[in-house]
Short mmCIF file of C-alpha atoms and ligand atoms in Angstrom, two decimals:
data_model
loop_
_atom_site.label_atom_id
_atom_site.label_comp_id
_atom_site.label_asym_id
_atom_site.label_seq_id
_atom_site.Cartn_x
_atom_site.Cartn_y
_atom_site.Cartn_z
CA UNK A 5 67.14 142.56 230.20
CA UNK A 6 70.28 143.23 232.19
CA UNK A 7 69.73 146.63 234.66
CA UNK A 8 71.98 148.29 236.50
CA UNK A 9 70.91 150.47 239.16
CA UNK A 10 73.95 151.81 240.43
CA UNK A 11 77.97 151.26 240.88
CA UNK A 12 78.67 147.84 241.34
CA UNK A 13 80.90 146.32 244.12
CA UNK A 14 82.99 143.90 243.66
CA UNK A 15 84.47 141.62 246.61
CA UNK A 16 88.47 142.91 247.55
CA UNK A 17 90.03 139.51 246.25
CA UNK A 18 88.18 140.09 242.88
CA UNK A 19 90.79 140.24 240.18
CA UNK A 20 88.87 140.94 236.41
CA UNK A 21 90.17 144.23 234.56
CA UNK A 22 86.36 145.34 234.95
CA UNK A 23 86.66 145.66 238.35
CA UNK A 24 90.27 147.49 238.44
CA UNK A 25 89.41 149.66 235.73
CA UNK A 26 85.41 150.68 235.96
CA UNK A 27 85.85 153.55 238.74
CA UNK A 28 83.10 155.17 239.68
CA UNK A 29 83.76 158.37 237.42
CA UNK A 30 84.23 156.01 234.38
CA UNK A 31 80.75 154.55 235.59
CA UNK A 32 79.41 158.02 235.67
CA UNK A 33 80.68 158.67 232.52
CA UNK A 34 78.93 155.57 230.96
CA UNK A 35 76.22 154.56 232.89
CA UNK A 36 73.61 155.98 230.39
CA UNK A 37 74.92 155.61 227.00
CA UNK A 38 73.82 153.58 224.47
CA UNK A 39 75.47 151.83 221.10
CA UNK A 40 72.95 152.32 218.11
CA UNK A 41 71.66 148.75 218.59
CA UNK A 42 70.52 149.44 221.97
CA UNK A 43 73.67 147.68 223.73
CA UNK A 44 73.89 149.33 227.15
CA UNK A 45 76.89 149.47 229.76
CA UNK A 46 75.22 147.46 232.50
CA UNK A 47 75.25 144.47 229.56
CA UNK A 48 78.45 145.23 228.74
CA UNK A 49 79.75 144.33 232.25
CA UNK A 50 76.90 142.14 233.05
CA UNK A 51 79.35 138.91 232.91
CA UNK A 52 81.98 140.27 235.38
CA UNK A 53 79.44 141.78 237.48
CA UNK A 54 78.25 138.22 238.10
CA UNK A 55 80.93 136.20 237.75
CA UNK A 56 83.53 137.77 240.51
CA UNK A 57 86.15 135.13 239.05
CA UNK A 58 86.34 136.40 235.77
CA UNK A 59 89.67 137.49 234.46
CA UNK A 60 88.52 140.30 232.06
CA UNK A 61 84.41 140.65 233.11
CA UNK A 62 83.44 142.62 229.73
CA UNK A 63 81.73 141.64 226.48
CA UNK A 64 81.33 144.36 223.46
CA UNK A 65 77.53 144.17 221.64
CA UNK A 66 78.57 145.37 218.77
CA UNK A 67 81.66 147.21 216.99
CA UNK A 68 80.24 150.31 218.23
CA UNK A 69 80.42 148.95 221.36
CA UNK A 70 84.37 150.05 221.56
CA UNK A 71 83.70 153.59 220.87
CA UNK A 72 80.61 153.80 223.15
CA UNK A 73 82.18 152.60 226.17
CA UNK A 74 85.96 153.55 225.20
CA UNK A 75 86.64 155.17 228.72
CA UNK A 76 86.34 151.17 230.11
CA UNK A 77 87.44 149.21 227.10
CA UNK A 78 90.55 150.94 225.74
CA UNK A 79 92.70 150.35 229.50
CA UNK A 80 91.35 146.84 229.53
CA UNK A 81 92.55 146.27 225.75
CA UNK A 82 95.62 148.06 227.12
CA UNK A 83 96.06 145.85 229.68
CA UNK A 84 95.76 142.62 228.13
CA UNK A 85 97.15 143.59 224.80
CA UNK A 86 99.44 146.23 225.87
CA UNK A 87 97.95 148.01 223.08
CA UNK A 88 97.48 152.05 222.68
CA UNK A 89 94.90 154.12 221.21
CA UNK A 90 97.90 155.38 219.10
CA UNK A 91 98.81 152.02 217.79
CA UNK A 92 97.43 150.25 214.71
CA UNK A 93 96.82 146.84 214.19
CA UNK A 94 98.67 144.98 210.95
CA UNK A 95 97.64 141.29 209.66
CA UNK A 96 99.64 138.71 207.96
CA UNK A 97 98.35 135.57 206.63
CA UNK A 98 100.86 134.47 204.94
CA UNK A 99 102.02 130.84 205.75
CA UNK A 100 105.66 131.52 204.23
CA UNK A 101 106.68 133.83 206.68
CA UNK A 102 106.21 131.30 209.11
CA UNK A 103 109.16 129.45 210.62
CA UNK A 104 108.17 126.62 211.98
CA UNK A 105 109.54 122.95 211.19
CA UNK A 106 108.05 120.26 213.16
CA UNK A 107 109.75 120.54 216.73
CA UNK A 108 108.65 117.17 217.75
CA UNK A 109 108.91 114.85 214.87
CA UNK A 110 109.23 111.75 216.90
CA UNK A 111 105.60 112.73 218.75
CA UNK A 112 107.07 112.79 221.87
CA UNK A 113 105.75 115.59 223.25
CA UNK A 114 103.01 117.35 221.23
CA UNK A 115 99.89 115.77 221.33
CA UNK A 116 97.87 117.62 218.70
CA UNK A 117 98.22 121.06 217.55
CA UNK A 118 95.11 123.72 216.96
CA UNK A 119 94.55 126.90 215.83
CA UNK A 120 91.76 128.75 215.43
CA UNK A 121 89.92 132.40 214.63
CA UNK A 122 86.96 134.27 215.81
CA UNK A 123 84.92 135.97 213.15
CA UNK A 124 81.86 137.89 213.08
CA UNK A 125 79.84 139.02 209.99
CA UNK A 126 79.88 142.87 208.77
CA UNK A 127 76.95 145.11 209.19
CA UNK A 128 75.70 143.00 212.11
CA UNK A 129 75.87 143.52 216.16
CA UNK A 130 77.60 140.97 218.01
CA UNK A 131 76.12 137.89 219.84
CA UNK A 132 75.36 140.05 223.12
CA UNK A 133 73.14 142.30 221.22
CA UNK A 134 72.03 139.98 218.43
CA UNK A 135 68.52 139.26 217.73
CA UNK A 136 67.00 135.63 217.19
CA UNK A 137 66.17 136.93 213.78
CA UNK A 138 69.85 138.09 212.87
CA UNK A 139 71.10 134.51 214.30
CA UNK A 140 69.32 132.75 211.60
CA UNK A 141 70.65 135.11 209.23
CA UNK A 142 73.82 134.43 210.64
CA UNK A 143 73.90 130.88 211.04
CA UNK A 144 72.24 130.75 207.46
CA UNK A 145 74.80 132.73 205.79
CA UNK A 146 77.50 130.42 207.33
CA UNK A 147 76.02 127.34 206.07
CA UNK A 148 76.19 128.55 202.89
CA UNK A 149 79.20 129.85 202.23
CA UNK A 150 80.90 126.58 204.37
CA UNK A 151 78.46 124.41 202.44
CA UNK A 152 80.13 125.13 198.89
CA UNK A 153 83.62 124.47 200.13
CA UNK A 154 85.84 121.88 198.50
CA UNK A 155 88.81 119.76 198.65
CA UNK A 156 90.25 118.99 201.82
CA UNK A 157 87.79 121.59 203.36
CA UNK A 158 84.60 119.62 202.09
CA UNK A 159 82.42 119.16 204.88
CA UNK A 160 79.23 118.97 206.41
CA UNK A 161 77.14 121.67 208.85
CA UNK A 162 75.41 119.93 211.94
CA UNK A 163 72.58 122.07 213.58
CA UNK A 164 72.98 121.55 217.58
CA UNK A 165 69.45 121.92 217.36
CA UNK A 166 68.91 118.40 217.48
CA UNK A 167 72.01 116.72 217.78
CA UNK A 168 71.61 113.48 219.72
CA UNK A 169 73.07 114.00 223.58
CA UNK A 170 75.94 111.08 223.02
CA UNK A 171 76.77 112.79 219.60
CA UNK A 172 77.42 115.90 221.12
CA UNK A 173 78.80 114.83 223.94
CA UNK A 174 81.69 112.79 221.93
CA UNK A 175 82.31 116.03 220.03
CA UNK A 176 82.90 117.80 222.91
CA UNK A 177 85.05 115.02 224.97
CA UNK A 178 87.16 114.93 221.61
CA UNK A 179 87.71 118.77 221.70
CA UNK A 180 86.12 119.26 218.42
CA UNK A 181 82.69 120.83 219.64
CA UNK A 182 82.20 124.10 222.52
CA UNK A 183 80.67 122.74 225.47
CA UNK A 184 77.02 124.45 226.33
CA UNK A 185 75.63 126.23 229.64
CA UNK A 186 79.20 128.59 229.77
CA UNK A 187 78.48 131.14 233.08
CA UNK A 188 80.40 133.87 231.14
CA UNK A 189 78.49 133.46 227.60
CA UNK A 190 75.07 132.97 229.85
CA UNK A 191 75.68 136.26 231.75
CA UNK A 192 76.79 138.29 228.95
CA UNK A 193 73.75 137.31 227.17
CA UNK A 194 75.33 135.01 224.84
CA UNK A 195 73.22 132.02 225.29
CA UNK A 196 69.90 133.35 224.28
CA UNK A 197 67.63 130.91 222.24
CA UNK A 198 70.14 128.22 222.93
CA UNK A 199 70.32 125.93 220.90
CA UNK A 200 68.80 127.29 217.97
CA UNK A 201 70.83 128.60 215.37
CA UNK A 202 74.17 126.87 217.12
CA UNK A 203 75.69 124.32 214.75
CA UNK A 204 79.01 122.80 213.67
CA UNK A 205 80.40 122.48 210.42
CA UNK A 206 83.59 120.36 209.89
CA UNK A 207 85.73 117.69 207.29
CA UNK A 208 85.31 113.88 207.23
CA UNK A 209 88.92 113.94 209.04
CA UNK A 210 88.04 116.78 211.56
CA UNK A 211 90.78 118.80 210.91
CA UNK A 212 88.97 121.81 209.72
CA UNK A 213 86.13 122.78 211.47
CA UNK A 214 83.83 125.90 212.08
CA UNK A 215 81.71 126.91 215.29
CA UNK A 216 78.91 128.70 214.52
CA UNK A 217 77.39 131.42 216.42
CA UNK A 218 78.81 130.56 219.86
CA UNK A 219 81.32 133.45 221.23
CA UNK A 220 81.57 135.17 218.35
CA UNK A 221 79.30 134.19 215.48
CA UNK A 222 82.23 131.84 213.56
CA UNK A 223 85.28 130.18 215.11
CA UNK A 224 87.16 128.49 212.00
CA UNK A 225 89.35 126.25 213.33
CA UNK A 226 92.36 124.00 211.79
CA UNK A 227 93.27 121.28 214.37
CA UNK A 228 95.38 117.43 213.66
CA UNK A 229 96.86 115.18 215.73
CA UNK A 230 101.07 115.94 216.13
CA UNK A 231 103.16 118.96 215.97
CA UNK A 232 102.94 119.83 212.41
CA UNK A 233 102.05 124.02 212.92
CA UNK A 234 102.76 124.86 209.68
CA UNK A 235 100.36 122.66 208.04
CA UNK A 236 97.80 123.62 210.56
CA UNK A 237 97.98 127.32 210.13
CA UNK A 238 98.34 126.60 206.02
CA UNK A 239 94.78 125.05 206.00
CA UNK A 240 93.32 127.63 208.53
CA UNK A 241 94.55 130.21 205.85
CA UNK A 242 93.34 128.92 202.83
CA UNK A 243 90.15 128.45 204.49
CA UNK A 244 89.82 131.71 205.75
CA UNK A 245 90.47 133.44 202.48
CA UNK A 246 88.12 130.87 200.98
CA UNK A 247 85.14 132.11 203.48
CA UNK A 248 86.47 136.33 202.78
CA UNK A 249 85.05 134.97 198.85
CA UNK A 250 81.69 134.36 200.25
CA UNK A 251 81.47 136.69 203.80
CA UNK A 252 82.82 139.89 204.71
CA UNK A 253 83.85 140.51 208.36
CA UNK A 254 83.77 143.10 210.99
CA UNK A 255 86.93 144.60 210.13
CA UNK A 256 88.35 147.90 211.84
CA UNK A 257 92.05 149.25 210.77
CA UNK A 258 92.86 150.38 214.43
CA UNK A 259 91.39 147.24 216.28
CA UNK A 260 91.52 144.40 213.16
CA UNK A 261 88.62 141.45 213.38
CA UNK A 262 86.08 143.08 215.94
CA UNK A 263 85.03 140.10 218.71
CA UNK A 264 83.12 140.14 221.57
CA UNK A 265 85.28 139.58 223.81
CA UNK A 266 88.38 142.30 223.75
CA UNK A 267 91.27 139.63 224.51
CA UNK A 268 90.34 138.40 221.15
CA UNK A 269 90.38 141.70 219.05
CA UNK A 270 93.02 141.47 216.53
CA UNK A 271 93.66 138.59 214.73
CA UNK A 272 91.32 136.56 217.16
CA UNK A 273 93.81 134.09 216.52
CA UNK A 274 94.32 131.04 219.53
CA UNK A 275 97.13 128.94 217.86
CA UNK A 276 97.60 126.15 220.32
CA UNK A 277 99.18 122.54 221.46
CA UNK A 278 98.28 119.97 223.66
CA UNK A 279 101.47 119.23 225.23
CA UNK A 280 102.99 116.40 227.46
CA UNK A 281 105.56 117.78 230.19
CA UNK A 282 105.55 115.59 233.62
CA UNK A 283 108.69 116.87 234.34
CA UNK A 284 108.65 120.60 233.81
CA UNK A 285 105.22 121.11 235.04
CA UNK A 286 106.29 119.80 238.30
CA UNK A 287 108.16 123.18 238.74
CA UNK A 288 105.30 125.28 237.88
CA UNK A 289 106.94 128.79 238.00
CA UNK A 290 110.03 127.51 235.89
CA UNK A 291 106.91 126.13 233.69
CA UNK A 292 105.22 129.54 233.98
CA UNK A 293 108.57 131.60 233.98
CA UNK A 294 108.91 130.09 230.18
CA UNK A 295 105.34 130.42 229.11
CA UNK A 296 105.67 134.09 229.89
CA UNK A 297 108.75 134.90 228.21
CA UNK A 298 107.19 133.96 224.75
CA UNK A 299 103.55 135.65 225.74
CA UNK A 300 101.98 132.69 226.28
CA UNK A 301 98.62 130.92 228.33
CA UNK A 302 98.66 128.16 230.26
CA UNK A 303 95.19 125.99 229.67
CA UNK A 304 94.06 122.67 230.85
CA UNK A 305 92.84 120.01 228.09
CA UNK A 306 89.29 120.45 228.03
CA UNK A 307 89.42 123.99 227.18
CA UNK A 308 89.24 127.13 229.16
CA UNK A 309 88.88 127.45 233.20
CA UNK A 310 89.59 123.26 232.89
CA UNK A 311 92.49 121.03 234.35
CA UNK A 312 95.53 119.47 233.02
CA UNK A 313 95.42 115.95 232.61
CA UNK A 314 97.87 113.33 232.95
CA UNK A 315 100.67 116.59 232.46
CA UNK A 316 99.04 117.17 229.38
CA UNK A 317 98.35 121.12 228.70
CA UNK A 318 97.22 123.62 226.59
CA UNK A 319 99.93 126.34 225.32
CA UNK A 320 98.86 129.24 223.25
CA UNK A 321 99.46 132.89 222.24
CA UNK A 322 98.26 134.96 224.64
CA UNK A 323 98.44 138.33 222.66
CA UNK A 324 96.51 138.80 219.54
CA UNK A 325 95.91 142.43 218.72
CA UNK A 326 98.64 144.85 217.92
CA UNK A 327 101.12 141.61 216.19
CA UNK A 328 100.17 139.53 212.90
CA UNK A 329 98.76 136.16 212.81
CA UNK A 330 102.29 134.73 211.72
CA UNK A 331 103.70 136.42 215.03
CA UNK A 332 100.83 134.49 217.34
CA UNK A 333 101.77 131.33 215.94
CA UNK A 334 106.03 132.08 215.73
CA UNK A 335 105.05 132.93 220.09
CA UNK A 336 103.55 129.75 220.31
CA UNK A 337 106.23 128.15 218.58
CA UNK A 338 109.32 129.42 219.92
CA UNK A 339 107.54 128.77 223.40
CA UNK A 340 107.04 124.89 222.20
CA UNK A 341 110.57 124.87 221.13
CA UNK A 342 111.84 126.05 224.48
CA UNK A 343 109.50 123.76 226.25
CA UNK A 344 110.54 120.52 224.75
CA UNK A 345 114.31 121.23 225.42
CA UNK A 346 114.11 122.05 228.72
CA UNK A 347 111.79 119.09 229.32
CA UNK A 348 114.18 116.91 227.84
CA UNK A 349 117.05 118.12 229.40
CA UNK A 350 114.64 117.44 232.96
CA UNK A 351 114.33 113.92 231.76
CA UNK A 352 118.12 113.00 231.80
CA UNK A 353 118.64 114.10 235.43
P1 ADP B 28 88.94 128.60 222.25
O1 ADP B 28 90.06 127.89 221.66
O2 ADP B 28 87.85 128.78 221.27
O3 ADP B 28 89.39 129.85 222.91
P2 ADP B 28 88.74 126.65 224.46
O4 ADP B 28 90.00 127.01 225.16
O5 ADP B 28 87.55 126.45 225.31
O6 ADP B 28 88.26 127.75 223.41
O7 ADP B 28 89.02 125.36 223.60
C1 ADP B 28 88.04 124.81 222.80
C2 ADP B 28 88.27 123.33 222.56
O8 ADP B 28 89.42 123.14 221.79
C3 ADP B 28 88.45 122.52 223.84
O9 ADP B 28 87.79 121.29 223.71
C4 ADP B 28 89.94 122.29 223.86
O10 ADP B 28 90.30 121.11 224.54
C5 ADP B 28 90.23 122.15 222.38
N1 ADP B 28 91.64 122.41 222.06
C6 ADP B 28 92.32 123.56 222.21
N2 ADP B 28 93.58 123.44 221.80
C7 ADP B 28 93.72 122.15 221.37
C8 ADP B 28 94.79 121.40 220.81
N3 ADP B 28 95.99 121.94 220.60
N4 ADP B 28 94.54 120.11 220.49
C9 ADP B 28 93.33 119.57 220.68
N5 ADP B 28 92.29 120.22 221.19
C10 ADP B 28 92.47 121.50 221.53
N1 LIG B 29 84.76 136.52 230.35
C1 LIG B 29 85.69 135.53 230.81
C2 LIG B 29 86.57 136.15 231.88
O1 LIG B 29 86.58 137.35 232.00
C3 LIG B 29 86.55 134.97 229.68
C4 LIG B 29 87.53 135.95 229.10
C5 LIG B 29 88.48 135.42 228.05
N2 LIG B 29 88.02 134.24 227.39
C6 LIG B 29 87.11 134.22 226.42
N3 LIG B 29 86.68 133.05 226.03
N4 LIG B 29 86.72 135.30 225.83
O2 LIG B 29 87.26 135.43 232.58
#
């Protein structure tokens, strides 16, 4: 049990919206409230209290969570969004509205192309405040409903519970499975009982796969090799909306699919692509300077807080609450677009 005796310090080089935005009146404020399942502020800021790296440093328990501690959440959702109290969040689904031919048909440059969602089940706290008991439930619920998929979503759920070491460890170095023992997830309280109830779910071909109760209790995730977005974000839609048949999700009209983390409120929609540019990312800030412009992140290959490798990287929306699905993936795109022409146009000097 995380306790929290009084206002923490952070070092002066510490950078996380925790520490910029918990004063010591909203501290006051919070220090002793409580969301109906028990989740308290000192878990709430548990991870950023211990990890002085972390970017954002906060974790919600449950959907109440954002209410409860609204004095620290809503300026960091502010922040990283740029989102107000006033504004509502809209989704769109729909793969038509989407504008995106291939922008690297010769597979130059895009290496694979992934996009995925966070989801957690209605009527239940989120994996900070979970119990063991409502992770079973959880992880039991998923199995089933993922279990009676068909089609090009047919698939099989693996427990990690279990899962040989060099199985596991193939997922992982293939970027299909999370890797275990995160410092964030363990502080927040997201690792409990690991790794019971923990499984992946996922096609014959890979390309459609689900996490299950890692960050938030179900990442579904569309993923193939090349620069084909459309057809990546098509199958991560009809899979979703196959899933809605059998699950309902945490849904709220003024903050959309409630996560655990608040950078992934919203849509909770990471639409990404590996990407090859040796010449660009040379020139970081012209690389950065471009990223920017179309709201995007700048990861390495083997997910987040990892390094590029062999000027391969990892380009993806950075907002996702406050715009629709379609717009993540049209950032990400026009981004990729811009990207590959100024890399080319690098090449021929
Ligand atoms: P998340 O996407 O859930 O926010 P990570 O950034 O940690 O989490 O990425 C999870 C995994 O997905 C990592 O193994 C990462 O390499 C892989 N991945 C992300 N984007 C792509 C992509 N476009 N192609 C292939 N693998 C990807
Ligand atoms: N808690 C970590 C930090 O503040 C990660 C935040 C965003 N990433 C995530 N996977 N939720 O740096």
């Amino acid at each position: 049990m995380v306790s929290l005796n009084s206002y923490p310090s952070f070092p002066s080089d510490c950078k996380s919206l925790l520490s910029k935005h918990l004063t010591k009146k909203v501290y006051e404020q919070l220090k002793d409230k409580k969301t109906s399942s028990g989740f308290t502020l000192a878990q709430a800021i548990a991870s950023g209290v211990e990890n002085h790296d972390s970017g954002i440093g906060v974790y919600a328990g449950d959907i109440e969570s954002y209410d409860t501690f609204a004095a620290l959440f809503d300026p960091i959702i502010k922040e990283y969004h740029g989102f107000l109290k006033s504004d509502s969040h809209v989704s769109n689904l729909n793969a038509n509205d989407l504008n995106a031919p291939n922008p690297d048909s010769e597979n130059k440059y895009i290496v694979s192309t992934r996009i995925r969602v966070g989801r957690n089940i209605a009527n239940l706290p989120l994996g900070p405040a979970i119990t063991k008991e409502q992770r079973d439930e959880v992880e039991k619920q998923a199995a089933s409903a993922l279990n009676s998929l068909e089609g090009n979503l047919k698939g099989t759920y693996y427990p990690l519970d279990g899962m040989k070491e060099d199985v596991s460890e193939k997922l992982i170095e293939d970027h299909f499975l999370f890797k275990a023992g995160d410092r964030f997830l363990e502080a927040a309280g997201l690792n409990r009982n690991w790794p019971k109830a923990r499984g992946i779910y996922h096609n014959d071909e890979k390309t459609f796969l689900v996490w299950v109760n890692e960050e938030d209790q179900l990442r579904i995730i569309s993923m193939q090799q090349g620069g084909d977005i459309k057809e990546v974000f098509q199958r991560l839609t009809s899979a979703i909306s196959k899933i809605e048949e059998k699950i309902k999700f945490l849904y709220s009209d003024h903050l959309g699919f409630i996560t655990s983390c608040p950078t992934n409120l919203g849509t909770a929609m990471r639409a990404s692509v590996h990407i090859k540019v040796p010449y660009l990312s040379q020139d970081y800030a012209h690389f950065e300077e471009i990223t920017n412009k179309h709201h995007l992140q700048i990861r390495g290959i083997n997910g987040e807080h990892s390094q590029s490798v062999g000027s391969v990287y990892d380009i993806s929306n950075r907002r996702r609450l406050g715009v629709t699905e379609v717009q993540c993936v049209q950032d990400m795109y026009d981004g990729v677009v811009e990207l590959i022409k100024v890399e080319k146009e690098l090449a021929l000097r």
